[in-house]
CSV table of C-alpha atoms and ligand atoms in Angstrom, one decimal:
chain,number,residue,atom,x,y,z
Y,1,UNK,CA,-33.3,-7.2,66.2
Y,2,UNK,CA,-32.0,-10.6,64.2
Y,3,UNK,CA,-34.7,-12.7,62.5
Y,4,UNK,CA,-33.3,-16.1,61.7
Y,5,UNK,CA,-35.4,-18.6,59.0
Y,6,UNK,CA,-35.0,-22.9,59.0
Y,7,UNK,CA,-37.3,-25.0,57.1
Y,8,UNK,CA,-38.5,-28.3,57.5
Y,9,UNK,CA,-37.4,-31.3,56.7
Y,10,UNK,CA,-38.5,-34.8,55.2
Y,11,UNK,CA,-37.5,-37.8,55.1
Y,12,UNK,CA,-37.1,-39.5,51.9
Y,13,UNK,CA,-35.6,-43.1,53.4
Y,14,UNK,CA,-34.5,-43.6,56.8
Y,15,UNK,CA,-36.6,-42.8,59.8
Y,16,UNK,CA,-37.1,-44.7,62.8
Y,17,UNK,CA,-34.1,-46.8,61.6
Y,18,UNK,CA,-32.5,-44.1,62.1
Y,19,UNK,CA,-32.7,-43.7,65.6
Y,20,UNK,CA,-30.5,-47.0,65.7
Y,21,UNK,CA,-28.1,-45.5,64.0
Y,22,UNK,CA,-28.6,-46.9,60.3
Y,23,UNK,CA,-28.5,-44.4,57.7
Y,24,UNK,CA,-31.6,-42.3,56.7
Y,25,UNK,CA,-32.3,-39.9,53.6
Y,26,UNK,CA,-33.8,-36.4,53.7
Y,27,UNK,CA,-33.9,-33.2,52.4
Y,28,UNK,CA,-35.3,-29.7,53.5
Y,29,UNK,CA,-38.4,-28.6,52.8
Y,30,UNK,CA,-39.8,-25.1,51.5
Y,31,UNK,CA,-42.1,-24.6,54.0
Y,32,UNK,CA,-39.6,-22.7,57.2
Y,33,UNK,CA,-40.4,-21.0,61.0
Y,34,UNK,CA,-38.5,-17.4,61.0
Y,35,UNK,CA,-37.5,-16.1,64.4
Y,36,UNK,CA,-38.1,-12.9,65.6
Y,37,UNK,CA,-34.5,-11.9,69.0
Y,38,UNK,CA,-34.6,-8.9,70.0
Y,39,UNK,CA,-32.5,-7.8,73.0
Y,40,UNK,CA,-35.2,-6.1,75.8
Y,41,UNK,CA,-33.0,-4.4,78.3
Y,42,UNK,CA,-34.4,-3.9,81.2
Y,43,UNK,CA,-37.3,-5.9,81.1
Y,44,UNK,CA,-38.4,-9.2,81.1
Y,45,UNK,CA,-37.9,-11.8,78.5
Y,46,UNK,CA,-40.9,-12.7,76.1
Y,47,UNK,CA,-40.8,-15.4,74.5
Y,48,UNK,CA,-43.7,-18.4,73.2
Y,49,UNK,CA,-45.0,-21.2,75.5
Y,50,UNK,CA,-42.4,-23.3,73.8
Y,51,UNK,CA,-39.3,-25.7,75.0
Y,52,UNK,CA,-38.1,-25.7,72.0
Y,53,UNK,CA,-37.8,-22.3,72.1
Y,54,UNK,CA,-36.7,-21.8,75.3
Y,55,UNK,CA,-34.6,-24.4,75.6
Y,56,UNK,CA,-32.5,-22.8,72.4
Y,57,UNK,CA,-32.4,-19.2,74.2
Y,58,UNK,CA,-30.8,-20.6,77.2
Y,59,UNK,CA,-28.1,-22.6,75.3
Y,60,UNK,CA,-27.5,-19.2,72.4
Y,61,UNK,CA,-27.2,-17.3,76.2
Y,62,UNK,CA,-24.7,-19.7,77.1
Y,63,UNK,CA,-22.5,-19.7,74.2
Y,64,UNK,CA,-22.6,-16.3,74.3
Y,65,UNK,CA,-22.3,-15.4,78.4
Y,66,UNK,CA,-24.5,-12.9,78.3
Y,67,UNK,CA,-28.4,-13.5,79.7
Y,68,UNK,CA,-29.7,-10.3,78.8
Y,69,UNK,CA,-33.6,-10.2,78.9
Y,70,UNK,CA,-34.8,-11.0,75.3
Y,71,UNK,CA,-38.5,-10.9,73.4
Y,72,UNK,CA,-39.1,-13.8,70.7
Y,73,UNK,CA,-41.0,-14.4,68.2
Y,74,UNK,CA,-42.5,-17.7,66.4
Y,75,UNK,CA,-43.7,-17.9,62.8
Y,76,UNK,CA,-44.0,-20.9,61.0
Y,77,UNK,CA,-45.7,-22.5,58.1
Y,78,UNK,CA,-44.7,-25.9,58.7
Y,79,UNK,CA,-47.4,-28.2,60.6
Y,80,UNK,CA,-46.3,-29.1,64.4
Y,81,UNK,CA,-45.8,-32.8,65.1
Y,82,UNK,CA,-46.9,-33.9,61.5
Y,83,UNK,CA,-43.7,-35.4,60.6
Y,84,UNK,CA,-42.1,-32.3,59.2
Y,85,UNK,CA,-39.4,-31.7,61.7
Y,86,UNK,CA,-41.8,-28.6,62.8
Y,87,UNK,CA,-39.4,-28.6,66.5
Y,88,UNK,CA,-35.6,-29.1,64.0
Y,89,UNK,CA,-36.7,-25.9,62.7
Y,90,UNK,CA,-37.8,-23.9,65.0
Y,91,UNK,CA,-34.4,-24.7,67.4
Y,92,UNK,CA,-32.2,-23.9,64.3
Y,93,UNK,CA,-33.6,-20.8,63.7
Y,94,UNK,CA,-34.4,-19.2,67.5
Y,95,UNK,CA,-30.2,-20.7,68.4
Y,96,UNK,CA,-29.5,-18.7,64.8
Y,97,UNK,CA,-31.2,-15.6,65.3
Y,98,UNK,CA,-30.1,-15.3,69.4
Y,99,UNK,CA,-26.7,-16.5,69.0
Y,100,UNK,CA,-26.4,-13.4,66.5
Y,101,UNK,CA,-28.3,-10.9,68.9
Y,102,UNK,CA,-26.4,-11.9,71.5
Y,103,UNK,CA,-23.5,-10.6,69.5
Y,104,UNK,CA,-22.1,-14.5,69.1
Y,105,UNK,CA,-23.1,-15.4,65.7
Y,106,UNK,CA,-23.1,-19.8,65.9
Y,107,UNK,CA,-21.4,-21.1,62.8
Y,108,UNK,CA,-24.0,-23.4,61.3
Y,109,UNK,CA,-21.7,-26.7,62.4
Y,110,UNK,CA,-22.3,-25.4,66.1
Y,111,UNK,CA,-25.9,-24.4,65.0
Y,112,UNK,CA,-26.3,-28.4,64.4
Y,113,UNK,CA,-25.3,-29.1,67.6
Y,114,UNK,CA,-27.3,-26.9,69.5
Y,115,UNK,CA,-30.6,-28.0,67.9
Y,116,UNK,CA,-29.8,-31.6,68.4
Y,117,UNK,CA,-28.9,-31.3,72.5
Y,118,UNK,CA,-32.2,-29.2,72.1
Y,119,UNK,CA,-33.8,-32.1,71.1
Y,120,UNK,CA,-32.5,-34.3,73.4
Y,121,UNK,CA,-33.3,-32.0,75.9
Y,122,UNK,CA,-36.9,-31.6,75.3
Y,123,UNK,CA,-38.0,-35.6,74.2
Y,124,UNK,CA,-35.4,-37.4,75.7
Y,125,UNK,CA,-34.8,-39.8,72.4
Y,126,UNK,CA,-33.8,-38.0,68.5
Y,127,UNK,CA,-31.8,-38.8,66.4
Y,128,UNK,CA,-29.9,-35.7,64.9
Y,129,UNK,CA,-31.5,-36.3,61.3
Y,130,UNK,CA,-34.7,-33.1,61.6
Y,131,UNK,CA,-31.3,-30.8,63.2
Y,132,UNK,CA,-29.4,-31.4,60.9
Y,133,UNK,CA,-31.2,-31.0,57.7
Y,134,UNK,CA,-32.8,-28.2,59.1
Y,135,UNK,CA,-29.5,-26.4,59.7
Y,136,UNK,CA,-27.4,-27.9,56.3
Y,137,UNK,CA,-30.7,-27.5,53.8
Y,138,UNK,CA,-31.0,-29.3,50.5
Y,139,UNK,CA,-30.6,-33.2,50.6
Y,140,UNK,CA,-28.4,-35.0,53.5
Y,141,UNK,CA,-27.7,-38.7,55.0
Y,142,UNK,CA,-27.8,-39.1,58.3
Y,143,UNK,CA,-26.2,-42.3,60.3
Y,144,UNK,CA,-23.8,-43.5,62.5
Y,145,UNK,CA,-20.9,-43.9,59.8
Y,146,UNK,CA,-22.0,-40.7,58.3
Y,147,UNK,CA,-23.9,-37.1,58.4
Y,148,UNK,CA,-23.2,-34.9,55.3
Y,149,UNK,CA,-24.9,-33.3,52.7
Y,150,UNK,CA,-25.3,-34.9,49.4
Y,151,UNK,CA,-25.1,-33.4,46.4
Y,152,UNK,CA,-27.9,-34.7,43.8
Y,153,UNK,CA,-27.3,-34.0,40.8
Y,154,UNK,CA,-30.7,-32.1,39.5
Y,155,UNK,CA,-31.6,-32.3,42.8
Y,156,UNK,CA,-32.4,-29.3,42.8
Y,157,UNK,CA,-34.5,-28.9,40.6
Y,158,UNK,CA,-36.7,-32.1,42.1
Y,159,UNK,CA,-40.3,-32.0,43.5
Y,160,UNK,CA,-42.0,-34.0,45.6
Y,161,UNK,CA,-46.2,-34.0,47.1
Y,162,UNK,CA,-46.3,-33.6,50.6
Y,163,UNK,CA,-49.6,-34.8,51.9
Y,164,UNK,CA,-51.0,-33.5,55.6
Y,165,UNK,CA,-53.8,-35.5,57.3
Y,166,UNK,CA,-54.7,-32.3,59.7
Y,167,UNK,CA,-53.1,-35.0,62.4
Y,168,UNK,CA,-50.2,-35.1,64.6
Y,169,UNK,CA,-48.4,-37.6,66.9
Y,170,UNK,CA,-45.5,-38.1,69.8
Y,171,UNK,CA,-42.6,-38.6,67.5
Y,172,UNK,CA,-41.4,-39.6,71.7
Y,173,UNK,CA,-44.5,-42.4,71.6
Y,174,UNK,CA,-44.2,-43.7,67.8
Y,175,UNK,CA,-40.4,-44.9,69.1
Y,176,UNK,CA,-40.6,-46.3,72.0
Y,177,UNK,CA,-44.0,-48.2,70.4
Y,178,UNK,CA,-41.2,-49.1,67.3
Y,179,UNK,CA,-38.3,-49.8,70.3
Y,180,UNK,CA,-40.9,-51.7,72.7
Y,181,UNK,CA,-41.3,-54.0,69.2
Y,182,UNK,CA,-37.7,-54.2,68.5
Y,183,UNK,CA,-37.3,-55.6,71.8
Y,184,UNK,CA,-39.8,-58.6,71.6
Y,185,UNK,CA,-39.4,-59.3,68.1
Y,186,UNK,CA,-35.9,-60.5,65.7
Y,187,UNK,CA,-38.4,-60.1,62.8
Y,188,UNK,CA,-38.4,-55.6,63.8
Y,189,UNK,CA,-34.9,-56.3,64.5
Y,190,UNK,CA,-33.8,-57.0,60.3
Y,191,UNK,CA,-36.6,-54.1,59.6
Y,192,UNK,CA,-35.2,-51.9,61.3
Y,193,UNK,CA,-31.9,-53.0,59.0
Y,194,UNK,CA,-33.6,-53.2,56.1
Y,195,UNK,CA,-34.3,-49.9,56.0
Y,196,UNK,CA,-31.0,-48.7,55.8
Y,197,UNK,CA,-30.5,-51.3,53.0
Y,198,UNK,CA,-32.8,-49.4,51.0
Y,199,UNK,CA,-31.6,-45.9,52.3
Y,200,UNK,CA,-27.8,-46.9,51.5
Y,201,UNK,CA,-28.9,-47.8,47.8
Y,202,UNK,CA,-31.2,-44.3,48.4
Y,203,UNK,CA,-27.9,-42.3,49.1
Y,204,UNK,CA,-25.7,-44.5,46.0
Y,205,UNK,CA,-28.6,-43.3,43.5
Y,206,UNK,CA,-29.3,-39.7,45.0
Y,207,UNK,CA,-25.6,-39.3,44.0
Y,208,UNK,CA,-25.5,-40.3,40.6
Y,209,UNK,CA,-28.5,-37.7,40.3
Y,210,UNK,CA,-31.2,-41.1,39.7
Y,211,UNK,CA,-33.9,-39.4,41.8
Y,212,UNK,CA,-36.4,-41.0,40.3
Y,213,UNK,CA,-35.2,-44.7,40.8
Y,214,UNK,CA,-36.2,-43.3,44.8
Y,215,UNK,CA,-39.8,-44.2,44.2
Y,216,UNK,CA,-39.7,-47.4,44.7
Y,217,UNK,CA,-37.8,-47.1,47.6
Y,218,UNK,CA,-39.8,-45.5,48.5
Y,219,UNK,CA,-42.1,-47.2,48.4
Y,220,UNK,CA,-40.3,-50.7,49.9
Y,221,UNK,CA,-39.2,-48.3,53.0
Y,222,UNK,CA,-43.9,-47.9,53.4
Y,223,UNK,CA,-44.2,-51.7,53.7
Y,224,UNK,CA,-41.3,-51.7,55.9
Y,225,UNK,CA,-42.9,-48.8,58.3
Y,226,UNK,CA,-45.9,-50.4,57.7
Y,227,UNK,CA,-44.5,-53.5,59.1
Y,228,UNK,CA,-43.1,-51.9,62.5
Y,229,UNK,CA,-46.8,-50.8,63.2
Y,230,UNK,CA,-45.9,-46.8,62.4
Y,231,UNK,CA,-48.4,-46.0,59.2
Y,232,UNK,CA,-52.3,-45.5,60.0
Y,233,UNK,CA,-55.2,-45.2,57.6
Y,234,UNK,CA,-55.1,-41.4,56.8
Y,235,UNK,CA,-51.6,-42.2,55.7
Y,236,UNK,CA,-52.4,-45.4,53.8
Y,237,UNK,CA,-54.8,-43.3,51.8
Y,238,UNK,CA,-52.9,-40.7,50.9
Y,239,UNK,CA,-50.1,-42.9,49.9
Y,240,UNK,CA,-52.5,-45.5,47.7
Y,241,UNK,CA,-53.8,-42.8,45.9
Y,242,UNK,CA,-50.5,-41.3,45.3
Y,243,UNK,CA,-49.5,-44.7,44.0
Y,244,UNK,CA,-52.9,-44.9,42.2
Y,245,UNK,CA,-51.7,-42.0,40.5
Y,246,UNK,CA,-48.5,-43.5,38.6
Y,247,UNK,CA,-46.3,-42.2,41.9
Y,248,UNK,CA,-44.9,-44.0,44.7
Y,249,UNK,CA,-44.9,-42.5,48.6
Y,250,UNK,CA,-44.3,-43.4,52.2
Y,251,UNK,CA,-44.8,-41.3,55.6
Y,252,UNK,CA,-42.4,-39.1,56.6
Y,253,UNK,CA,-41.3,-38.4,60.3
Y,254,UNK,CA,-42.5,-39.9,63.0
Y,255,UNK,CA,-45.9,-41.6,61.7
Y,256,UNK,CA,-49.3,-42.5,63.5
Y,257,UNK,CA,-50.8,-39.4,61.8
Y,258,UNK,CA,-49.4,-36.1,59.8
Y,259,UNK,CA,-47.7,-36.5,56.7
Y,260,UNK,CA,-46.6,-38.3,53.4
Y,261,UNK,CA,-44.4,-37.7,50.8
Y,262,UNK,CA,-44.9,-37.9,47.3
Y,263,UNK,CA,-42.3,-38.5,44.2
Y,264,UNK,CA,-43.5,-37.1,40.9
Y,265,UNK,CA,-45.1,-33.4,42.0
Y,266,UNK,CA,-46.8,-34.6,39.1
Y,267,UNK,CA,-50.1,-32.8,38.8
Y,268,UNK,CA,-52.4,-36.3,39.0
Y,269,UNK,CA,-49.8,-37.3,42.0
Y,270,UNK,CA,-50.7,-34.0,43.4
Y,271,UNK,CA,-55.0,-33.8,43.3
Y,272,UNK,CA,-54.7,-38.1,44.0
Y,273,UNK,CA,-52.7,-36.4,47.5
Y,274,UNK,CA,-55.3,-34.0,48.1
Y,275,UNK,CA,-58.2,-35.8,48.0
Y,276,UNK,CA,-57.7,-38.0,50.8
Y,277,UNK,CA,-55.6,-34.5,52.9
Y,278,UNK,CA,-56.4,-31.7,55.0
Y,279,UNK,CA,-53.9,-30.3,53.5
Y,280,UNK,CA,-51.6,-31.3,50.3
Y,281,UNK,CA,-48.2,-29.2,48.7
Y,282,UNK,CA,-45.6,-29.0,46.1
Y,283,UNK,CA,-42.7,-28.7,48.2
Y,284,UNK,CA,-39.7,-27.7,46.3
Y,285,UNK,CA,-35.3,-28.4,47.8
Y,286,UNK,CA,-35.0,-25.8,50.7
Y,287,UNK,CA,-32.0,-24.4,51.9
Y,288,UNK,CA,-30.8,-24.8,55.3
Y,289,UNK,CA,-30.9,-22.2,58.8
Y,290,UNK,CA,-30.6,-18.4,57.3
Y,291,UNK,CA,-30.4,-14.9,58.0
Y,292,UNK,CA,-33.5,-12.5,56.9
Y,293,UNK,CA,-32.4,-10.0,58.8
L,1,PMV,O1,-41.9,-37.2,62.7
L,1,PMV,P1,-40.4,-36.2,63.3
L,1,PMV,O2,-40.5,-35.2,62.6
L,1,PMV,O3,-40.6,-35.6,64.9
L,1,PMV,O4,-39.4,-37.7,63.1
L,1,PMV,C1,-38.8,-38.3,63.6
L,1,PMV,C2,-38.3,-38.8,63.2
L,1,PMV,C3,-38.3,-40.4,63.7
L,1,PMV,O5,-37.3,-41.2,63.4
L,1,PMV,C4,-39.1,-41.3,64.5
L,1,PMV,C5,-37.1,-39.9,65.1
L,1,PMV,C6,-35.9,-39.3,65.2
L,1,PMV,O6,-35.4,-38.7,66.1
L,1,PMV,O7,-35.2,-39.2,64.3
């Protein structure tokens, strides 16, 4: 039996623009998906009805050259389809656990690459932002120019508030909506580039340990995401609750519904977001995919 887990992810800056190759700045959120895989010779496969799990198992089998029947179980405390990279976490943890159980453990880089391929197979379009971050953990920058873990001085101690409106929206449709806008309105194209510029500035600040400077950039990024049409009244309410309490905030992920991320994680900011959210919690920056058993 092999059990692995991988964290959810949040965008501090750069979602949607990352689909156009611009950089995004993310961190791994301390809520995880845990996947248990057990070989069951002589029996049939038993796994949850999830295209991500099926694809990830298929890829682990191909990698190991072994199609022994497997029993797969998934437990997760990451809200689904809400901008916290739940499918990336499930894909990375499944690849990690299944490849170990089949006797051919994948290297971290390989898990990241295969988890991105799983998302592409299942969703059509997907940037490697969520899958890379769920695999590597910590802070990351992901874009066409570079894809790496960021060394943020003191960053391990940083905390963020995550608020969830209780809803979810299909990533594919949100990405499609932005693409239609970009096609017919060149201002939208400029906005995508400007979001990339905010991420570049954010990476510079983060690398000097200035996580407080990220707040103003997050606020500006929220304004640009709103202009691209991916915010919503419930997301905006959580964002403004955080701001009215002295914090900075933006939606994270595809938008439409789902989660916001706010900084700093002061008590006032947490309780203000809580008042507008279905659920709110303080997120610490987490480790990437790892062996549990
Ligand atoms: O909401 P999520 O966790 O699926 O994130 C989507 C992020 C996008 O930038 C909108 C799409 C992508 O593939 O990066």
